[in-house]
Amino acid sequence: MVMSRRKFIRTLGGTGIMLAAGTVGLQQCDRMPGEAIAAWNGPNAASEGDIRVWALSWALLAPNPHNIQPWIADLTVPGEITLNVDPNRLLPETDPYGRQILIGHGTFLELLDIAAREKGFRLDITYFPDGEAPADAPASEISRYPVARIAVTKDNSVRPDPLFQAIPTRRSTKEPYDPARPLQNNHASALVTAVRKEHSRLDLALDEISAAPLRVLTGQATMLEMNTPAKLEESIDLSRIGADEIAKHRDGIDLHGPMFWWLKALGFMTKEAAMTPGTAAHQGGMDYAMGWANASPSFGWISTQGNSRIDQVKAGRDYIRIDLTASANGFAIHPVSQLLQEYTEMAELQKAFYKAISKPEGDTVQMLFRLGYAERVPPSPRRDLESLLVTQRSACNLPSVV
């Protein structure tokens, strides 16, 4: 999140800090660290020797909840990748069953497949080869089962996917969209084409009559989460304030720029302040969130007929194809997951959402997202690929991450 997020700044302007930031020549301070976004430049030369590493360098750019990057890729078997959930990167408060985490694994798998095709390789993916956790099992259970085992094979019949070109420019645009520009019909048609119908169903709310109630519910869900301490704390704990924290962690919710530099330096931007209603930090976060919620001219959502763990992963594969299609066609997209989160406090708003969209009985809405037009935003941080890889087994036959 950079300083240009105007709603946040407007709230904080009354502190006098904005004047200071504009008068002491610090407009260039606290920039996004180059190393934190280096992955968006594509694989390095060292990856060329192993197609798995090359493809994983692109998969790392997949969208995922809170940018937590919950992936572990085991490369200990030649010609194979085993994709696992990192048990230390879960969101038990806002994603208590790990559904969103597995959707993030689906986005990762789809980018992996698209990248492998670019080099003429075929991926044979076996989902949950050792079984899967029940859909109502706690999030901690999903890391016990490999998400996928992937055989990587050279295949001259494989054709590149045109969406590969959109991977480096893909963004989740968490900004206000032009409220006067609902998604154009040709762009909506491109999204419909992107979804694999055998996996998921895509629905769109493009006109004001259908989008208005979703806009209201999205804002209400966002406020509910920010006013539920345990849920808010999970997000605050993943906030990386300033270039130093971003460079250290390279994940989570990035907050940087002169404004945040001053807020942090003068003690206004702390975890305690962000958690406390009435403070500039807490109110600024709420105003920022309501800024994008209120400026959402169109919405889309992906549903599956069931809610198995495979359904969740496949929904993620379809979502990233929608995301890449948005990038390729020059419009903005932003997942808004609050209404879909399965905790008690959200239940009533979730029912209202299902009623608003006339959800078919038995279907599960896996993804909800905003659609529209906005200025291009910078990329979000990514960890080094090496931190996700298991390349050898230790003496006690446990994976060694290097």
Coordinates of C-alpha atoms in Angstrom, one line a residue:
M1 CA 0.0 0.0 0.0
V2 CA 1.6 3.3 -1.1
M3 CA 0.9 6.9 0.1
S4 CA -1.4 7.6 -2.8
R5 CA -4.3 5.8 -1.1
R6 CA -6.1 9.0 -0.6
K7 CA -8.8 8.0 1.9
F8 CA -6.1 7.0 4.4
I9 CA -4.2 10.2 4.0
R10 CA -7.3 12.4 4.2
T11 CA -8.1 11.0 7.7
L12 CA -4.5 11.5 8.9
G13 CA -4.2 15.0 7.5
G14 CA -5.6 16.5 10.6
T15 CA -2.6 15.4 12.6
G16 CA -0.4 17.9 10.8
I17 CA 1.9 15.1 9.7
M18 CA 0.9 15.5 6.1
L19 CA 2.3 19.1 6.1
A20 CA 5.5 17.9 7.6
A21 CA 5.9 15.2 5.0
G22 CA 5.5 17.7 2.2
T23 CA 7.9 20.3 3.5
V24 CA 11.0 18.4 4.5
G25 CA 12.0 16.8 1.2
L26 CA 11.1 13.3 2.1
Q27 CA 8.9 12.6 -0.9
Q28 CA 11.3 9.8 -2.1
C29 CA 11.8 8.1 1.2
D30 CA 10.5 4.7 2.2
R31 CA 10.2 3.3 -1.3
M32 CA 9.3 -0.3 -1.9
P33 CA 12.6 -2.3 -1.6
G34 CA 13.8 -3.5 -5.0
E35 CA 14.7 -7.0 -3.6
A36 CA 11.1 -7.4 -2.4
I37 CA 9.6 -7.2 -5.9
A38 CA 12.5 -8.6 -7.9
A39 CA 10.6 -11.8 -8.5
W40 CA 8.2 -9.9 -10.8
N41 CA 11.2 -9.5 -13.3
G42 CA 11.0 -13.2 -14.0
P43 CA 13.3 -16.2 -13.3
N44 CA 17.0 -15.7 -12.9
A45 CA 19.6 -17.4 -15.1
A46 CA 20.3 -20.1 -12.5
S47 CA 16.8 -21.5 -12.9
E48 CA 17.3 -22.4 -16.6
G49 CA 18.9 -25.7 -15.7
D50 CA 15.7 -27.1 -14.1
I51 CA 12.3 -26.5 -15.7
R52 CA 10.6 -27.1 -12.3
V53 CA 12.5 -24.2 -10.7
W54 CA 11.9 -22.0 -13.8
A55 CA 8.1 -22.6 -13.7
L56 CA 8.0 -22.2 -9.9
S57 CA 9.6 -18.8 -10.3
W58 CA 6.4 -17.7 -12.2
A59 CA 4.0 -19.6 -9.9
L60 CA 5.4 -17.6 -6.9
L61 CA 3.6 -14.6 -8.3
A62 CA 0.2 -16.1 -7.7
P63 CA -2.4 -14.2 -5.7
N64 CA -3.0 -15.6 -2.2
P65 CA -4.9 -14.5 1.0
H66 CA -3.2 -11.6 2.8
N67 CA -0.1 -12.3 0.5
I68 CA 0.9 -14.9 3.1
Q69 CA 2.5 -17.1 0.3
P70 CA 1.6 -20.4 2.0
W71 CA 3.4 -22.8 -0.4
I72 CA 6.1 -25.4 -0.1
A73 CA 7.4 -27.1 -3.2
D74 CA 9.2 -30.4 -2.6
L75 CA 11.7 -31.2 -5.4
T76 CA 13.4 -34.2 -3.9
V77 CA 12.0 -36.6 -6.5
P78 CA 13.6 -35.9 -10.0
G79 CA 11.0 -34.8 -12.5
E80 CA 8.3 -34.2 -9.9
I81 CA 7.0 -31.5 -7.7
T82 CA 5.0 -32.1 -4.5
L83 CA 3.0 -29.0 -3.5
N84 CA 2.3 -28.7 0.2
V85 CA 0.7 -26.2 2.6
D86 CA 3.1 -24.4 4.9
P87 CA 1.6 -25.1 8.4
N88 CA 3.2 -21.8 9.6
R89 CA 1.3 -19.7 7.1
L90 CA -2.4 -20.1 7.8
L91 CA -5.1 -17.6 8.7
P92 CA -7.1 -19.5 11.5
E93 CA -9.2 -16.4 12.5
T94 CA -10.5 -15.3 9.0
D95 CA -10.0 -18.6 7.2
P96 CA -10.8 -21.2 9.9
Y97 CA -11.1 -24.1 7.5
G98 CA -8.2 -23.2 5.2
R99 CA -10.5 -22.9 2.2
Q100 CA -8.9 -19.7 1.0
I101 CA -5.4 -21.1 1.6
L102 CA -6.2 -23.9 -0.8
I103 CA -7.7 -21.5 -3.4
G104 CA -4.3 -19.8 -3.2
H105 CA -2.7 -23.2 -4.0
G106 CA -5.0 -23.4 -7.0
T107 CA -3.8 -20.1 -8.3
F108 CA -0.2 -21.3 -7.8
L109 CA -0.8 -24.6 -9.7
E110 CA -2.4 -22.8 -12.6
L111 CA 0.5 -20.4 -13.0
L112 CA 2.9 -23.4 -12.7
D113 CA 1.0 -25.1 -15.6
I114 CA 1.0 -22.0 -17.8
A115 CA 4.7 -21.4 -17.2
A116 CA 5.6 -25.1 -18.0
R117 CA 3.6 -24.9 -21.2
E118 CA 5.7 -21.9 -22.3
K119 CA 8.7 -24.2 -22.3
G120 CA 6.9 -27.2 -23.9
F121 CA 6.4 -29.2 -20.8
R122 CA 3.3 -31.1 -19.7
L123 CA 2.1 -31.2 -16.0
D124 CA 0.3 -34.4 -14.9
I125 CA -1.3 -33.2 -11.7
T126 CA -2.6 -35.7 -9.1
Y127 CA -4.7 -33.8 -6.5
F128 CA -4.3 -34.8 -2.8
P129 CA -2.5 -38.0 -3.6
D130 CA -2.5 -39.0 0.1
G131 CA -6.1 -38.0 0.8
E132 CA -7.7 -34.7 1.8
A133 CA -8.9 -33.1 4.9
P134 CA -12.7 -32.8 5.2
A135 CA -14.1 -29.4 4.2
D136 CA -15.2 -28.7 7.8
A137 CA -11.8 -29.7 9.3
P138 CA -9.8 -26.8 10.9
A139 CA -7.2 -25.1 8.9
S140 CA -4.4 -26.8 10.8
E141 CA -5.5 -30.1 9.2
I142 CA -4.9 -29.1 5.6
S143 CA -1.1 -29.1 6.0
R144 CA -1.1 -32.8 6.8
Y145 CA -1.9 -33.7 3.2
P146 CA 0.1 -32.8 0.0
V147 CA -2.1 -30.6 -2.2
A148 CA -0.8 -32.1 -5.4
R149 CA 1.9 -34.3 -6.9
I150 CA 3.0 -33.1 -10.3
A151 CA 4.9 -35.0 -12.9
V152 CA 6.8 -32.7 -15.3
T153 CA 7.3 -34.1 -18.8
K154 CA 8.7 -32.7 -22.0
D155 CA 5.9 -32.9 -24.6
N156 CA 6.2 -31.5 -28.1
S157 CA 2.4 -31.4 -28.5
V158 CA 2.0 -28.9 -25.7
R159 CA 1.1 -25.4 -26.8
P160 CA 1.8 -22.2 -25.0
D161 CA -1.0 -20.4 -23.2
P162 CA -1.5 -16.8 -24.3
L163 CA -2.1 -15.8 -20.7
F164 CA 1.5 -16.4 -19.9
Q165 CA 2.4 -12.9 -21.2
A166 CA 0.1 -11.4 -18.5
I167 CA 1.8 -13.0 -15.5
P168 CA 4.3 -10.2 -14.8
T169 CA 1.6 -7.5 -15.1
R170 CA -1.0 -9.2 -13.0
R171 CA -2.2 -7.1 -10.0
S172 CA -4.8 -7.1 -7.3
T173 CA -5.9 -3.5 -7.5
K174 CA -7.0 -2.5 -3.9
E175 CA -8.0 1.0 -4.9
P176 CA -11.2 2.9 -5.7
Y177 CA -12.4 2.2 -9.3
D178 CA -14.0 4.7 -11.6
P179 CA -17.7 4.5 -10.3
A180 CA -19.1 5.7 -13.6
R181 CA -17.5 2.8 -15.6
P182 CA -19.0 -0.6 -15.1
L183 CA -17.2 -3.4 -16.8
Q184 CA -17.6 -3.3 -20.5
N185 CA -19.4 -6.1 -22.3
N186 CA -16.4 -7.2 -24.3
H187 CA -14.4 -7.5 -21.1
A188 CA -17.1 -9.4 -19.4
S189 CA -17.2 -11.8 -22.4
A190 CA -13.4 -12.3 -22.0
L191 CA -13.9 -13.4 -18.4
V192 CA -16.6 -15.9 -19.3
T193 CA -14.3 -17.4 -21.9
A194 CA -11.4 -17.7 -19.3
V195 CA -13.3 -20.0 -16.9
R196 CA -13.2 -23.8 -17.3
K197 CA -16.9 -24.6 -17.2
E198 CA -16.3 -28.1 -15.9
H199 CA -14.7 -26.7 -12.8
S200 CA -16.6 -23.6 -11.8
R201 CA -19.4 -21.2 -12.6
L202 CA -18.8 -17.5 -13.1
D203 CA -21.5 -14.9 -12.4
L204 CA -21.2 -11.2 -13.0
A205 CA -23.1 -8.2 -11.6
L206 CA -22.4 -5.4 -14.1
D207 CA -25.3 -3.0 -13.9
E208 CA -26.1 -0.7 -10.9
I209 CA -29.2 -2.6 -9.9
S210 CA -27.3 -5.9 -9.4
A211 CA -24.0 -4.3 -8.2
A212 CA -25.4 -1.9 -5.6
P213 CA -26.5 -4.4 -3.0
L214 CA -23.1 -6.2 -3.3
R215 CA -21.3 -2.9 -2.8
V216 CA -23.3 -2.3 0.4
L217 CA -22.7 -5.9 1.7
T218 CA -19.0 -5.8 0.9
G219 CA -18.6 -2.6 2.9
Q220 CA -20.5 -3.9 5.8
A221 CA -18.5 -7.1 5.8
T222 CA -15.3 -5.1 5.7
M223 CA -16.4 -3.0 8.7
L224 CA -17.5 -6.0 10.6
E225 CA -14.1 -7.6 10.2
M226 CA -12.3 -4.4 11.2
N227 CA -14.5 -4.2 14.3
T228 CA -14.0 -7.8 15.4
P229 CA -10.7 -7.6 17.4
A230 CA -9.4 -11.2 16.8
K231 CA -10.0 -10.9 13.0
L232 CA -8.5 -7.5 12.8
E233 CA -5.5 -8.5 14.8
E234 CA -4.7 -11.3 12.2
S235 CA -4.5 -8.6 9.5
I236 CA -2.5 -6.2 11.7
D237 CA 0.0 -8.9 12.5
L238 CA 0.6 -9.4 8.8
S239 CA 1.0 -5.6 8.1
R240 CA 4.6 -4.7 7.1
I241 CA 5.0 -1.0 7.8
G242 CA 7.9 0.7 6.1
A243 CA 10.6 -0.4 3.7
D244 CA 12.6 -2.1 6.5
E245 CA 9.8 -4.4 7.5
I246 CA 8.9 -5.1 3.9
A247 CA 12.5 -6.0 3.1
K248 CA 12.6 -8.3 6.1
H249 CA 9.4 -10.3 5.6
R250 CA 8.5 -9.8 1.9
D251 CA 5.0 -11.0 2.5
G252 CA 1.8 -9.7 4.1
I253 CA 0.1 -6.3 3.7
D254 CA 2.7 -3.7 2.6
L255 CA 2.4 -0.1 3.9
H256 CA 5.1 2.3 2.7
G257 CA 5.8 5.8 1.5
P258 CA 6.5 9.2 3.2
M259 CA 3.2 9.2 5.1
F260 CA 3.8 5.8 6.7
W261 CA 7.4 6.7 7.4
W262 CA 6.3 9.7 9.4
L263 CA 3.5 7.8 11.2
K264 CA 5.8 5.1 12.2
A265 CA 8.6 7.5 13.2
L266 CA 6.3 9.5 15.4
G267 CA 4.6 6.6 17.0
F268 CA 1.2 7.0 15.4
M269 CA 1.4 3.8 13.4
T270 CA 1.7 0.9 15.9
K271 CA -0.1 -2.3 16.3
E272 CA -1.8 -1.0 19.4
A273 CA -3.0 2.2 17.6
A274 CA -4.3 0.2 14.6
M275 CA -6.3 -2.0 16.9
T276 CA -7.8 0.9 18.9
P277 CA -11.0 2.5 17.6
G278 CA -10.7 6.3 17.5
T279 CA -7.1 6.5 16.7
A280 CA -5.8 8.0 13.4
A281 CA -4.4 4.6 12.4
H282 CA -7.6 2.7 13.0
Q283 CA -9.9 5.3 11.4
G284 CA -7.5 5.6 8.5
G285 CA -7.6 1.9 7.8
M286 CA -11.4 2.0 7.9
D287 CA -11.6 5.0 5.6
Y288 CA -9.3 3.4 3.2
A289 CA -11.3 0.2 3.1
M290 CA -14.6 2.0 2.6
G291 CA -13.0 4.0 -0.1
W292 CA -12.5 1.0 -2.3
A293 CA -15.7 -0.7 -1.2
N294 CA -17.8 2.3 -2.2
A295 CA -16.1 2.7 -5.5
S296 CA -16.9 -0.8 -6.9
P297 CA -19.0 -0.5 -10.1
S298 CA -19.0 -4.2 -10.9
F299 CA -18.6 -7.6 -9.2
G300 CA -18.0 -11.2 -10.1
W301 CA -18.0 -14.5 -8.2
I302 CA -16.9 -18.1 -8.8
S303 CA -19.0 -20.9 -7.5
T304 CA -18.6 -24.7 -7.4
Q305 CA -21.3 -27.3 -7.0
G306 CA -19.6 -28.8 -4.0
N307 CA -17.0 -27.7 -1.5
S308 CA -14.4 -30.5 -1.5
R309 CA -10.8 -29.6 -1.1
I310 CA -10.4 -30.4 -4.9
D311 CA -13.2 -28.0 -5.6
Q312 CA -11.4 -25.3 -3.7
V313 CA -8.1 -25.8 -5.5
K314 CA -9.8 -25.9 -8.9
A315 CA -11.7 -22.7 -8.1
G316 CA -8.3 -21.1 -7.5
R317 CA -7.1 -22.3 -10.9
D318 CA -10.1 -20.7 -12.6
Y319 CA -9.8 -17.5 -10.6
I320 CA -6.2 -16.8 -11.7
R321 CA -7.3 -17.2 -15.3
I322 CA -9.8 -14.5 -14.7
D323 CA -7.2 -12.4 -13.0
L324 CA -4.7 -12.8 -15.9
T325 CA -7.5 -12.0 -18.4
A326 CA -8.2 -8.7 -16.6
S327 CA -4.5 -7.8 -16.8
A328 CA -4.3 -8.8 -20.5
N329 CA -7.3 -6.6 -21.3
G330 CA -6.4 -3.6 -19.2
F331 CA -9.0 -3.6 -16.5
A332 CA -8.8 -4.0 -12.7
I333 CA -9.7 -6.8 -10.3
H334 CA -9.6 -7.2 -6.6
P335 CA -10.7 -10.2 -4.5
V336 CA -12.9 -9.2 -1.6
S337 CA -13.1 -12.3 0.6
Q338 CA -14.7 -11.0 3.8
L339 CA -18.3 -11.9 2.9
L340 CA -17.2 -15.5 2.3
Q341 CA -15.3 -16.1 5.5
E342 CA -16.7 -18.9 7.7
Y343 CA -16.7 -17.4 11.1
T344 CA -19.8 -16.9 13.4
E345 CA -19.9 -13.1 13.3
M346 CA -20.1 -13.1 9.5
A347 CA -22.9 -15.6 9.2
E348 CA -25.8 -13.1 8.8
L349 CA -24.2 -10.9 6.2
Q350 CA -23.2 -14.1 4.3
K351 CA -26.8 -15.1 4.2
A352 CA -27.8 -11.7 2.9
F353 CA -25.2 -12.0 0.2
Y354 CA -26.4 -15.5 -0.8
K355 CA -29.9 -14.1 -1.1
A356 CA -28.8 -11.1 -3.1
I357 CA -27.1 -13.3 -5.7
S358 CA -29.8 -16.0 -5.6
K359 CA -27.2 -18.7 -4.8
P360 CA -28.4 -22.1 -6.0
E361 CA -28.9 -24.6 -3.1
G362 CA -25.8 -26.7 -2.5
D363 CA -23.4 -24.4 -4.4
T364 CA -20.4 -22.8 -2.6
V365 CA -19.2 -19.3 -3.6
Q366 CA -15.4 -19.7 -3.5
M367 CA -14.3 -16.2 -4.7
L368 CA -15.9 -12.8 -4.8
F369 CA -14.1 -9.9 -6.6
R370 CA -14.5 -6.3 -7.7
L371 CA -14.2 -5.4 -11.3
G372 CA -13.7 -2.0 -12.9
Y373 CA -11.1 0.5 -14.2
A374 CA -8.4 2.2 -12.2
E375 CA -4.8 3.3 -12.5
R376 CA -2.2 0.6 -12.6
V377 CA -0.7 -0.2 -9.1
P378 CA 2.8 -1.5 -8.2
P379 CA 3.5 -5.2 -7.5
S380 CA 3.3 -6.7 -4.1
P381 CA 6.3 -8.2 -2.3
R382 CA 7.4 -11.8 -2.9
R383 CA 9.8 -14.0 -0.9
D384 CA 12.8 -15.6 -2.5
L385 CA 11.8 -18.8 -4.3
E386 CA 14.5 -20.7 -2.4
S387 CA 12.5 -20.2 0.8
L388 CA 9.7 -22.2 -0.6
L389 CA 11.7 -25.2 -1.9
V390 CA 12.6 -28.5 -0.4
T391 CA 15.5 -29.9 -2.3
Q392 CA 16.9 -32.6 0.0
R393 CA 16.0 -34.9 2.8
S394 CA 17.6 -34.8 6.2
A395 CA 19.1 -37.8 7.9
C396 CA 15.8 -38.4 9.7
N397 CA 13.9 -38.3 6.4
L398 CA 12.3 -34.9 7.0
P399 CA 12.3 -32.3 4.3
S400 CA 15.0 -29.6 4.4
V401 CA 13.9 -26.3 3.1
V402 CA 16.8 -24.3 1.5

